[in-house]
mmCIF file of C-alpha atoms in Angstrom:
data_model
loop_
_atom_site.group_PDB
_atom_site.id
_atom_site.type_symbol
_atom_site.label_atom_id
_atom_site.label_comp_id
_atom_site.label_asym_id
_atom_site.label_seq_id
_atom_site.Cartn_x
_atom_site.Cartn_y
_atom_site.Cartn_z
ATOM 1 C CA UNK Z 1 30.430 14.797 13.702
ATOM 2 C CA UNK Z 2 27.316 15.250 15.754
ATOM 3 C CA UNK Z 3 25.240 12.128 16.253
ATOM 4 C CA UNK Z 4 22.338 12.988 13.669
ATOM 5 C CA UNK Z 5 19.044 14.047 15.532
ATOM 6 C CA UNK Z 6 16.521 12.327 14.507
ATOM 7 C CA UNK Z 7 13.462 15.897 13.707
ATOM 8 C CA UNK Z 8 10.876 15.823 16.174
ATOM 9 C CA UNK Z 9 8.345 17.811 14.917
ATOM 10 C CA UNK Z 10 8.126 19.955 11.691
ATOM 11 C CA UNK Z 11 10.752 22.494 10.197
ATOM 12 C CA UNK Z 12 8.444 25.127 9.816
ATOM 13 C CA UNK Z 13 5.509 25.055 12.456
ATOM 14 C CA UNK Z 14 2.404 26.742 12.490
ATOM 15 C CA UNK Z 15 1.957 29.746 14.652
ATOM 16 C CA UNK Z 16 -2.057 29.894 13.749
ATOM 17 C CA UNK Z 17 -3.179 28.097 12.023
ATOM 18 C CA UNK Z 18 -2.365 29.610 8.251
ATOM 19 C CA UNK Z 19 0.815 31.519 9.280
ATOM 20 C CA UNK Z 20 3.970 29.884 9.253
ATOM 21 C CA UNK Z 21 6.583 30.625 11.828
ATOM 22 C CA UNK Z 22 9.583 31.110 9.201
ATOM 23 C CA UNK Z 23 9.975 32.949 6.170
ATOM 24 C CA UNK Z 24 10.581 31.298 2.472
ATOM 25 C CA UNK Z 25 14.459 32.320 2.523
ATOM 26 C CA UNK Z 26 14.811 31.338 6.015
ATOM 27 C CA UNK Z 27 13.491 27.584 4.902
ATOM 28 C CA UNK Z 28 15.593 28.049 1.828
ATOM 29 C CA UNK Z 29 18.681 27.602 4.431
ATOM 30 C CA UNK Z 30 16.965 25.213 6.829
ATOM 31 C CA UNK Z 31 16.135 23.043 4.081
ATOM 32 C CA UNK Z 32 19.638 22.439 3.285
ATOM 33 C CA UNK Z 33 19.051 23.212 -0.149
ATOM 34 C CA UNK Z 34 22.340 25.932 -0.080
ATOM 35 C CA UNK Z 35 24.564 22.726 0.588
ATOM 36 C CA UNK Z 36 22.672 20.399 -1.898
ATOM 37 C CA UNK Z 37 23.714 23.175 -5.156
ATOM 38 C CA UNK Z 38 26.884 23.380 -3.585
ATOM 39 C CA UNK Z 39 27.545 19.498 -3.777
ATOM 40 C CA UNK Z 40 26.373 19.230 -7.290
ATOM 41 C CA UNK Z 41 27.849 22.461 -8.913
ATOM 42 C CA UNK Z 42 25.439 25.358 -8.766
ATOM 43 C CA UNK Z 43 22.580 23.216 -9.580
ATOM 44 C CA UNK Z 44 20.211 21.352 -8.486
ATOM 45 C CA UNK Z 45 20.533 17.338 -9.345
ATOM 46 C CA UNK Z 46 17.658 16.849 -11.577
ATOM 47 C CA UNK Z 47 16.141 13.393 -13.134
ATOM 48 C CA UNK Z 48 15.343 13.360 -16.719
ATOM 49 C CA UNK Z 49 12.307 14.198 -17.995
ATOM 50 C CA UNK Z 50 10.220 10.906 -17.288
ATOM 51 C CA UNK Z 51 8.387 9.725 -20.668
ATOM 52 C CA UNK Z 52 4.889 11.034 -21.260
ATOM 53 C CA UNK Z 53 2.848 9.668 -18.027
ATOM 54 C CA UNK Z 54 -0.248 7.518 -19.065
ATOM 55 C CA UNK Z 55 -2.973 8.362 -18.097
ATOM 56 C CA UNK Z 56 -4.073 7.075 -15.109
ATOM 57 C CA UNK Z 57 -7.300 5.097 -15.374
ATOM 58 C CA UNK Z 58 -8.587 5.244 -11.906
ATOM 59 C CA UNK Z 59 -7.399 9.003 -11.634
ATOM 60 C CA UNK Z 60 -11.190 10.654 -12.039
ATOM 61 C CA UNK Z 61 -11.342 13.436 -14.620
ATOM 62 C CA UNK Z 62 -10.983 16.966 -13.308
ATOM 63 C CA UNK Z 63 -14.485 18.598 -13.666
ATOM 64 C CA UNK Z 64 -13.762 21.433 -16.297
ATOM 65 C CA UNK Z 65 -13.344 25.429 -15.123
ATOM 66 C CA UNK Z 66 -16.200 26.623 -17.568
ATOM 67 C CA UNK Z 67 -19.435 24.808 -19.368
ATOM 68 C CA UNK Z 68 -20.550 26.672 -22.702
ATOM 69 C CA UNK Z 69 -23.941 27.415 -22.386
ATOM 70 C CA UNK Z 70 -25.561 25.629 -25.152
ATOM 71 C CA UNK Z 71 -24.658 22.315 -25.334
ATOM 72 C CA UNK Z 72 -22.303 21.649 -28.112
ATOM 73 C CA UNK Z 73 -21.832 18.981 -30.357
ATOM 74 C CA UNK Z 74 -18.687 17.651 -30.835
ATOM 75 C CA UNK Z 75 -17.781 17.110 -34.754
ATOM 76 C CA UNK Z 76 -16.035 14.474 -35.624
ATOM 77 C CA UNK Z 77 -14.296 14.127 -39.422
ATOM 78 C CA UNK Z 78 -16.274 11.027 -41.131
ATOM 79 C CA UNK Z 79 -14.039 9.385 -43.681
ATOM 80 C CA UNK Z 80 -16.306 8.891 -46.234
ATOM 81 C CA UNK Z 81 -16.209 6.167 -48.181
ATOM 82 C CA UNK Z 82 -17.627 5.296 -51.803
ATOM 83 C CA UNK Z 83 -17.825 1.961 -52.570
ATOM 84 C CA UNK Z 84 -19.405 0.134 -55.571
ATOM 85 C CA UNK Z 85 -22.757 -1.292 -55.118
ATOM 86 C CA UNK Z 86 -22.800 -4.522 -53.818
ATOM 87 C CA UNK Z 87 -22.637 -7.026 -56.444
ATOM 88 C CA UNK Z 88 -24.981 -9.776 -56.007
ATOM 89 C CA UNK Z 89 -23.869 -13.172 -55.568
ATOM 90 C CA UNK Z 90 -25.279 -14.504 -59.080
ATOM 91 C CA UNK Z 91 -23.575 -12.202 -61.104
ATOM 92 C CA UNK Z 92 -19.818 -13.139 -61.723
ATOM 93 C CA UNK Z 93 -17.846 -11.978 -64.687
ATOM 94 C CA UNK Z 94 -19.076 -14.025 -67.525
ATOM 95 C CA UNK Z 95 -22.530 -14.453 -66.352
ATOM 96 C CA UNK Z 96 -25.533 -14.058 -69.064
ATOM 97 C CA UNK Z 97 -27.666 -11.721 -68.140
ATOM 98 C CA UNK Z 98 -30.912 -10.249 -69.679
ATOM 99 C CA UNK Z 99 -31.790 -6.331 -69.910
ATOM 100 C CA UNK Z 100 -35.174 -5.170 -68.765
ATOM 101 C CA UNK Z 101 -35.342 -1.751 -69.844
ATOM 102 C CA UNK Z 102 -33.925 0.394 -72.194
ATOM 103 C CA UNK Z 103 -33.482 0.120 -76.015
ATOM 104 C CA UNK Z 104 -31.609 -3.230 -75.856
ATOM 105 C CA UNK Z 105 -34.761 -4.898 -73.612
ATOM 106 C CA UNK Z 106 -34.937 -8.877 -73.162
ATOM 107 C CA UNK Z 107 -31.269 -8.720 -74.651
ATOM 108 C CA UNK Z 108 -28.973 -11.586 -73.722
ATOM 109 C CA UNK Z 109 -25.461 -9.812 -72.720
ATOM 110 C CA UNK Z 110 -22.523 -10.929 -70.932
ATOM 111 C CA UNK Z 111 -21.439 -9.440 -67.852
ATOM 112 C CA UNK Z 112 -18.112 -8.722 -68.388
ATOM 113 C CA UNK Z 113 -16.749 -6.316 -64.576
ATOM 114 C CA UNK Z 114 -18.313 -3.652 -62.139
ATOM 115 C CA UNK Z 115 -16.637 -0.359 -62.624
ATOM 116 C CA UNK Z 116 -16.253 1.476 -59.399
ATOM 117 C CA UNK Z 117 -18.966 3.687 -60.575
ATOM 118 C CA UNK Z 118 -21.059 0.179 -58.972
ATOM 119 C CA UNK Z 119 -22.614 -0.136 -63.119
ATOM 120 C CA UNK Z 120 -22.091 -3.587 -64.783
ATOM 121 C CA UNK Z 121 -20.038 -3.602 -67.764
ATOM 122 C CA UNK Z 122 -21.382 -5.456 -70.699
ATOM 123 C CA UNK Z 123 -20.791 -6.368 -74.257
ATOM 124 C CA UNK Z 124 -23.567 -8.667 -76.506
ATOM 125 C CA UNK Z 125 -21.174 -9.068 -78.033
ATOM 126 C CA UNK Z 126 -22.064 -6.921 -80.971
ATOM 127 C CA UNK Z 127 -21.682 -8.580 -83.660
ATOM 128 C CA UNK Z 128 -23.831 -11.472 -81.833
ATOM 129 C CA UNK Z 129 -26.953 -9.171 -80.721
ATOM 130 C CA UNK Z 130 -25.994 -5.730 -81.409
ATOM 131 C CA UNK Z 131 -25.480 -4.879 -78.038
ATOM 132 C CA UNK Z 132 -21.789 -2.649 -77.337
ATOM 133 C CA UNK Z 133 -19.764 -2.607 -74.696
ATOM 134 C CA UNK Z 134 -22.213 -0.533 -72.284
ATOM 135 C CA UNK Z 135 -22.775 -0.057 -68.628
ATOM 136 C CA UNK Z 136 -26.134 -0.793 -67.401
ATOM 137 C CA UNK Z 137 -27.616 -0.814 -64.226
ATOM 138 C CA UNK Z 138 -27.435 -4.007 -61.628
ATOM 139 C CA UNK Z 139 -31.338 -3.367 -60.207
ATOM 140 C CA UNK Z 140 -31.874 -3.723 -64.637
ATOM 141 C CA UNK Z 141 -30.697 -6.654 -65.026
ATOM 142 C CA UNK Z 142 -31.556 -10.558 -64.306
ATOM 143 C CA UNK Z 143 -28.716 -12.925 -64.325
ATOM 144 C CA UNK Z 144 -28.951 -16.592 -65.443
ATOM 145 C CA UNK Z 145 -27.025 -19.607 -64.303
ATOM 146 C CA UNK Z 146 -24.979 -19.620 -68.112
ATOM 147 C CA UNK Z 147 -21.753 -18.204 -67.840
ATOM 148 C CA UNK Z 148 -18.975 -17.976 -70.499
ATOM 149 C CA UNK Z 149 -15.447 -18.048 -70.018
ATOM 150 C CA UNK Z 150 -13.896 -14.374 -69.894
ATOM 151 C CA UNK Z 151 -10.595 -15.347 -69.089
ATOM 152 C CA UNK Z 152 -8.924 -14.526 -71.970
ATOM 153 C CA UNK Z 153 -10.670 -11.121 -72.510
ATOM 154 C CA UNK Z 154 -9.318 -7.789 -71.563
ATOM 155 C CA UNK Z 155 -11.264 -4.930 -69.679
ATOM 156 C CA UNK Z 156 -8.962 -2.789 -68.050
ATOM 157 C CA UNK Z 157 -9.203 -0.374 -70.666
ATOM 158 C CA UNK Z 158 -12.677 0.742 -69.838
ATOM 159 C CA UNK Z 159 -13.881 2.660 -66.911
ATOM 160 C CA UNK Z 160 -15.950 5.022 -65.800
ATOM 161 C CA UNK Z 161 -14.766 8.228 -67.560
ATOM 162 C CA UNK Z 162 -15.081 6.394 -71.453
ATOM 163 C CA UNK Z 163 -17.795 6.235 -71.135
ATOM 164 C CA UNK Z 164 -19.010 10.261 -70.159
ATOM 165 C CA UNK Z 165 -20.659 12.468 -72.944
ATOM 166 C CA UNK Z 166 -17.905 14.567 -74.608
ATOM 167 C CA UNK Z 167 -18.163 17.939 -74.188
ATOM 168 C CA UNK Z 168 -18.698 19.754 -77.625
ATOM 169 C CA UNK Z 169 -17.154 22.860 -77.988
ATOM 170 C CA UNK Z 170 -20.245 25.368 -78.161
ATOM 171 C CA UNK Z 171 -19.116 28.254 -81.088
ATOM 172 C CA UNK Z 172 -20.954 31.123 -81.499
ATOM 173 C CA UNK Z 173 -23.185 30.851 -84.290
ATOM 174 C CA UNK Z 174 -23.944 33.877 -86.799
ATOM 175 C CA UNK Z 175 -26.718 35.381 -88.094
ATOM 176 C CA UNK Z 176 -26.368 32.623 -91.829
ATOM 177 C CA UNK Z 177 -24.811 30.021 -89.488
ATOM 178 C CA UNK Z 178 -27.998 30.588 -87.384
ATOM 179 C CA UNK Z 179 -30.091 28.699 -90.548
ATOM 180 C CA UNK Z 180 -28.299 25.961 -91.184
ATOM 181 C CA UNK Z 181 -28.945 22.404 -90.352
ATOM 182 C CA UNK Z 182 -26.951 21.172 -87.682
ATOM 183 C CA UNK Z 183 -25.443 18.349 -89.888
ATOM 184 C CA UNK Z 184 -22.310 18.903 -88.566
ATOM 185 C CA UNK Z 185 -23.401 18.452 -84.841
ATOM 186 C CA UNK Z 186 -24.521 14.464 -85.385
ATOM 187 C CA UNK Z 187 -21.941 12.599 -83.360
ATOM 188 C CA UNK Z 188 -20.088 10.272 -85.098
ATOM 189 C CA UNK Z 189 -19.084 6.979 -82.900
ATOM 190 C CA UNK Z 190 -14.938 7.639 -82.999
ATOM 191 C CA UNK Z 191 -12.725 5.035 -84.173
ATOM 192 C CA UNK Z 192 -11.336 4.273 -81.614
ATOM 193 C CA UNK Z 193 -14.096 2.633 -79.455
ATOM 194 C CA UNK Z 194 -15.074 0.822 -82.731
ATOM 195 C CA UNK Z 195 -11.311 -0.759 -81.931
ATOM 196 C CA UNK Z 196 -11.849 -1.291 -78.606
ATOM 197 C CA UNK Z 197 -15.323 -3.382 -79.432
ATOM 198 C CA UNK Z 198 -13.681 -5.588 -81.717
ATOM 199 C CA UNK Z 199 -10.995 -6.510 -78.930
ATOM 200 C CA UNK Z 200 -13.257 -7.387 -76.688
ATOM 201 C CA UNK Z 201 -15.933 -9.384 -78.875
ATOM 202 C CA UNK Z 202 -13.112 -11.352 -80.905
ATOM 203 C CA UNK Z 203 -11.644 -13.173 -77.448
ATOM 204 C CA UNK Z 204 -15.389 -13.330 -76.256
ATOM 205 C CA UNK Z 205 -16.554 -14.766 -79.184
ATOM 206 C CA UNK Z 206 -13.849 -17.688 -79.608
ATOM 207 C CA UNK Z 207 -15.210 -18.555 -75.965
ATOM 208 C CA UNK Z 208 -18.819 -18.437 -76.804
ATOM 209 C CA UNK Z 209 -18.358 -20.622 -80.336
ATOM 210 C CA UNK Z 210 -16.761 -23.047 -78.269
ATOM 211 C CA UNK Z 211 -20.074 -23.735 -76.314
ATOM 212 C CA UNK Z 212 -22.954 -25.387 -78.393
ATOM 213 C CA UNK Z 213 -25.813 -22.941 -79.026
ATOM 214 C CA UNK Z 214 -24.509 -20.369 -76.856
ATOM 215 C CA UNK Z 215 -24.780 -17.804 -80.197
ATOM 216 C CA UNK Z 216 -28.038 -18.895 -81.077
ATOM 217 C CA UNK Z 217 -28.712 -17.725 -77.434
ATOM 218 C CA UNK Z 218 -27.568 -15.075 -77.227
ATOM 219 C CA UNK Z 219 -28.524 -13.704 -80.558
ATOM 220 C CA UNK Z 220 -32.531 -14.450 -79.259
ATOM 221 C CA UNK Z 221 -34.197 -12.099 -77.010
ATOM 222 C CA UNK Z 222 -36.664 -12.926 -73.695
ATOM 223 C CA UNK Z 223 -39.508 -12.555 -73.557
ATOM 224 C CA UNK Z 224 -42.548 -13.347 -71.129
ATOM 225 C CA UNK Z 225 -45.535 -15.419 -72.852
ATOM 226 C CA UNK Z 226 -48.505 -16.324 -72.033
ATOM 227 C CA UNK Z 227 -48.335 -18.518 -68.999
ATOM 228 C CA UNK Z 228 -44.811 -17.774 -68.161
ATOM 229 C CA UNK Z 229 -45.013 -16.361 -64.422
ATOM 230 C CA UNK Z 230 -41.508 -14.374 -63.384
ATOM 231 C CA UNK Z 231 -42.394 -15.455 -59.793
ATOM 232 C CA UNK Z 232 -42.284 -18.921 -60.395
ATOM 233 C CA UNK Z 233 -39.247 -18.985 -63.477
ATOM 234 C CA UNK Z 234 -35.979 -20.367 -62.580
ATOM 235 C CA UNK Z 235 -33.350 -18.477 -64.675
ATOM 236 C CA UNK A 1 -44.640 3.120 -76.483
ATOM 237 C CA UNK A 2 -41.433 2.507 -77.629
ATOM 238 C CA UNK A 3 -40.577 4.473 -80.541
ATOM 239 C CA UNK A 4 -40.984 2.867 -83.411
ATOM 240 C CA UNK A 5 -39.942 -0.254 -82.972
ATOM 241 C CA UNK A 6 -39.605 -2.393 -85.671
ATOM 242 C CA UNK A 7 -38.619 -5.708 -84.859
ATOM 243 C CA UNK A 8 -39.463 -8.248 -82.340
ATOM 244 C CA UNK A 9 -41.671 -7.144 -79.619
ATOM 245 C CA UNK A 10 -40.829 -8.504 -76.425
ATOM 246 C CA UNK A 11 -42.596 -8.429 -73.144
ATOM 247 C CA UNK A 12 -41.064 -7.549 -70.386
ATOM 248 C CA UNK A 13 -43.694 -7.008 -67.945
ATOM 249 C CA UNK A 14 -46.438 -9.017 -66.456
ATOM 250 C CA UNK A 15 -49.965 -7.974 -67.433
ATOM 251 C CA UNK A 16 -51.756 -6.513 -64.226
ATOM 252 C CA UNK A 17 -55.389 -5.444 -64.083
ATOM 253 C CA UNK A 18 -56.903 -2.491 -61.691
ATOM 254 C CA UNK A 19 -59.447 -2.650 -59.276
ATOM 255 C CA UNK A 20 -60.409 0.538 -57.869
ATOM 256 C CA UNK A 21 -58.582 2.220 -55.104
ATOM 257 C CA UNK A 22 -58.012 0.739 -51.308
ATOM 258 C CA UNK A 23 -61.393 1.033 -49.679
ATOM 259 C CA UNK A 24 -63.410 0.162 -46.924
ATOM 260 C CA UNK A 25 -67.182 0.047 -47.396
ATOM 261 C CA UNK A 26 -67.619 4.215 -47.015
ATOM 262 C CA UNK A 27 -64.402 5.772 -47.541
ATOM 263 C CA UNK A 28 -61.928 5.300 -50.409
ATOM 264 C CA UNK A 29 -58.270 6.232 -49.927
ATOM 265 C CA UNK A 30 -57.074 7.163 -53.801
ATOM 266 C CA UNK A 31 -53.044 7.542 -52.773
ATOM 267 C CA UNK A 32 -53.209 3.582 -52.851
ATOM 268 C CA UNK A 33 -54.827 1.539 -55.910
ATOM 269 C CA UNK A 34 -55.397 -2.001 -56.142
ATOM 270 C CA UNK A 35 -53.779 -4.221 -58.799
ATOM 271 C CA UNK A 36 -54.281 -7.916 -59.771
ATOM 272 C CA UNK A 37 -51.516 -8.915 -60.839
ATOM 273 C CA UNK A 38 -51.987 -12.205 -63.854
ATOM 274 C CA UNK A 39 -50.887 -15.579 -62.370
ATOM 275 C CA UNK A 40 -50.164 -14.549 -58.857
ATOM 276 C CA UNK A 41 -53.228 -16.014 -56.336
ATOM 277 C CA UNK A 42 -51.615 -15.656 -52.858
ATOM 278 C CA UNK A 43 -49.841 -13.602 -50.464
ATOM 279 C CA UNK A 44 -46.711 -15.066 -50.560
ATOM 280 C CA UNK A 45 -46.378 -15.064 -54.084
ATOM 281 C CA UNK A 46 -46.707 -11.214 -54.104
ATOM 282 C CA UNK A 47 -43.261 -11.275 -51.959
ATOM 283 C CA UNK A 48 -41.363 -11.202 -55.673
ATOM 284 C CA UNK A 49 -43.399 -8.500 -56.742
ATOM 285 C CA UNK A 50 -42.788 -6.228 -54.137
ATOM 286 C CA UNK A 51 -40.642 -3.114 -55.102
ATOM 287 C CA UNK A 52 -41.025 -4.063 -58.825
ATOM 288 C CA UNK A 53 -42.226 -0.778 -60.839
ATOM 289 C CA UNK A 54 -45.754 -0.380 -62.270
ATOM 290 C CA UNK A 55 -46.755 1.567 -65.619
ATOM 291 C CA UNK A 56 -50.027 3.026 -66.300
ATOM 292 C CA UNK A 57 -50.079 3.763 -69.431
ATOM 293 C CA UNK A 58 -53.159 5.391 -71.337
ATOM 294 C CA UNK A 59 -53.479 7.383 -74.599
ATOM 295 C CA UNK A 60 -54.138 11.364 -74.525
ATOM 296 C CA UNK A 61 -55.730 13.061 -77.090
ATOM 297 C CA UNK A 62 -52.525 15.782 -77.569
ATOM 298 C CA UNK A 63 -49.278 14.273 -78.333
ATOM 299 C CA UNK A 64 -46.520 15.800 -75.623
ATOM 300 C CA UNK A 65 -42.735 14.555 -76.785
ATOM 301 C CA UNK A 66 -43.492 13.190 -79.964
ATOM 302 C CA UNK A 67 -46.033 10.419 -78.614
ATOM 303 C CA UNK A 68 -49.746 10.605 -77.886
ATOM 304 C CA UNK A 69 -49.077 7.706 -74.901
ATOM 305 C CA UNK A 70 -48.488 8.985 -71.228
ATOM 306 C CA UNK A 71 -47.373 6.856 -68.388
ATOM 307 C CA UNK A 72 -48.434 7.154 -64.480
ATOM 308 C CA UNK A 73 -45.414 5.135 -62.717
ATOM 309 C CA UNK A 74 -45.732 3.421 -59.626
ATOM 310 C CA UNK A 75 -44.740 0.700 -57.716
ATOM 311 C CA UNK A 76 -45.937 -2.318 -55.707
ATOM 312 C CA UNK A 77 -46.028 -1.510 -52.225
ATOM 313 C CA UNK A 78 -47.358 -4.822 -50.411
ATOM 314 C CA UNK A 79 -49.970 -7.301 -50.828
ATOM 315 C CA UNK A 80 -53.695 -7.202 -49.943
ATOM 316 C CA UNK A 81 -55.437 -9.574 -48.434
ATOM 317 C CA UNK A 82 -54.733 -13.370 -49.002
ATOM 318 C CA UNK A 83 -55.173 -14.118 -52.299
ATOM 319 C CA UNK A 84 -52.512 -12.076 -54.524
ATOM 320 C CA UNK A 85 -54.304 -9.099 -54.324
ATOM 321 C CA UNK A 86 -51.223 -6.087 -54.608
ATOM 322 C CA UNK A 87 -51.396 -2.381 -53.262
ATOM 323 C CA UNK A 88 -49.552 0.140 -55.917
ATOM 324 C CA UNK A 89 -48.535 3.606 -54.722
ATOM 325 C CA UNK A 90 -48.326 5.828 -57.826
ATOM 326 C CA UNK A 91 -46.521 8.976 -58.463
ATOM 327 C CA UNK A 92 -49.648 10.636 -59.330
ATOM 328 C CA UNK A 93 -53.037 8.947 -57.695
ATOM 329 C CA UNK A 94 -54.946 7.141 -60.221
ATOM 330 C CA UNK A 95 -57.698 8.617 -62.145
ATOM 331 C CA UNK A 96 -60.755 6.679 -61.701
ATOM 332 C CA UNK A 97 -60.902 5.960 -65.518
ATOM 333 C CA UNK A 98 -58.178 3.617 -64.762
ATOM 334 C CA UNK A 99 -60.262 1.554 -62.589
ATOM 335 C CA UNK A 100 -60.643 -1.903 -64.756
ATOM 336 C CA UNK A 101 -57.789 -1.350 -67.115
ATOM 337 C CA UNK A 102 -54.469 -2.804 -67.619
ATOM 338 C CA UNK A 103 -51.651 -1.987 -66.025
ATOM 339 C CA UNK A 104 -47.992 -3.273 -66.607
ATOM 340 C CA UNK A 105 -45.814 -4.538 -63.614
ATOM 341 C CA UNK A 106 -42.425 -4.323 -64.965
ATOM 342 C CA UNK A 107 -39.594 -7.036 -63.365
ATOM 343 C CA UNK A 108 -37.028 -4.113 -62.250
ATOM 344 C CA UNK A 109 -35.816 -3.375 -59.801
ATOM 345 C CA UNK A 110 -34.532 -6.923 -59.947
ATOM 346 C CA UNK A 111 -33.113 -8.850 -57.221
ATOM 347 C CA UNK A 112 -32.673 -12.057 -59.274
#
């Protein structure tokens, strides 16, 4: 074998500048690369593919072929989120608190869970001040420092949805029906949630007998007098 | 009013008195009233009252949904001045009747 020459100057020189002196299939041969497919078989030796490059964080971002005319704001999906109003700190399940609006007003209830509505659910209990198991608003509400033990008292049963209007069929009414009264329309409070108050207000109510005057308590309403400045009024 | 109620009356609302609308000494400005609220006597005691809803409430001489009583609602919007003094913003500005009577400064929204 020759003694290998060590290349002096480039395969394929330039004649002007732009113009090379040989052809691509000429440097196909003088590249060797006939004798490299022959070695390996008809093909060329290739690597694998090399796992999805990183990208390079000094490598500068190409600047792009075409800018829209208008600039355009890129969207980007939100996942929204609906969380329950923020309960406040005072109010913890079992906490007295007193309505300050709405037909029950100055009522002591007992806070019994938020529903994921954000509403407070609450019992008097009934049979204590009349009050049923309701949902009621937290900015409606003042909580005191008394708190009863709910521990023993159920409320997974009620959510949101028992408590929605039901829908009542609408039939057509006829010229006689037309006349008549709409006795038949008065809602009649189902069975059912009759049940589900008595559930609820016989485990609350062992827990409330248990603490002197609690019933007496919670059977009397608030009410401001004269004097009495909310401001100033620890509850 | 509440409709008929029969049984205990409670109140749930501090008795507030109105004082004309926010003024200087030529011009009046009638989108904000001025309330006196009973018991409160300085600016920092107005801080709980902020927010909190006001009721006008004042008889008509036609009865519209079953009740001859109408309400103007509002709300505290900041103090005035130093001593307890409160500006109300109401949904409707205040007649000028109102100036001198009784207003009712509910306790909701509550924060307590």
């Amino acid at each position: 074998m020759a003694p290998k020459k060590t290349r002096t100057g480039p395969r394929n020189p330039d004649l002007v500048p732009g113009i090379k002196k040989f052809s691509r299939s000429k440097m196909y041969h003088k590249r060797g690369l006939w004798a490299i497919k022959a070695k390996h078989g008809g093909k060329f030796p290739s690597h694998e593919a090399k796992p999805a490059a990183q990208p390079d964080v000094a490598a500068p971002e190409k600047a792009p072929k075409f800018y829209p005319a208008d600039d355009v704001k890129k969207t980007r999906a939100k996942p929204k989120k609906n969380n329950p109003t923020k309960l406040r700190a005072s109010i913890t399940p079992g906490t007295v608190l007193i309505l300050l609006a709405g037909r029950f007003m100055g009522k002591r209830v007992v806070f019994l869970n938020q529903l994921p509505s954000g509403l407070l659910l609450v019992t008097g209990p009934f049979k204590v001040n009349g009050v049923p198991v309701k949902r009621v608003n937290q900015a409606y509400v003042i909580a005191t420092s008394t708190k009863v033990d709910i521990s023993s008292v159920d409320v997974s049963k009620f959510d949101d949805k028992y408590f929605t209007k039901e829908k009542t069929k609408k039939a057509k009414k006829t010229e006689g029906e037309f006349f008549k009264s709409d006795e038949e329309e008065k809602s009649v409070l189902p069975q059912y949630k009759k049940d589900d108050q008595k559930a609820v207000d016989t485990a609350l109510l062992k827990a409330i007998e248990a603490v002197p005057d609690l019933k007496t308590y919670l059977s009397a309403r608030f009410s401001l007098r004269d004097g009495m400045k909310p401001h100033q009024l620890v509850f | 009013m509440v409709k008929g109620r029969q049984g205990q009356r409670v109140r749930l609302y501090v008795r507030g008195s109105i004082l004309g609308y926010k003024r200087s000494k030529s011009n009046q400005y009638e989108n904000t009233s001025l309330v006196q609220i009973e018991g409160v006597s300085t600016k920092e005691e107005v801080a709980w009252y902020c927010g909190k809803r006001i009721a006008y409430i004042y008889k008509a001489k036609s009865s519209s949904k079953g009740t001859s009583f109408r309400v103007i609602w509002g709300k505290v919007t900041r103090p005035h001045g130093n001593s307890g003094v409160v500006r109300a913003k109401f949904k409707s500005n205040l007649p000028p009747e109102s100036m001198g009577s009784k207003v009712r400064v509910c306790m909701f929204p509550s924060n307590i």
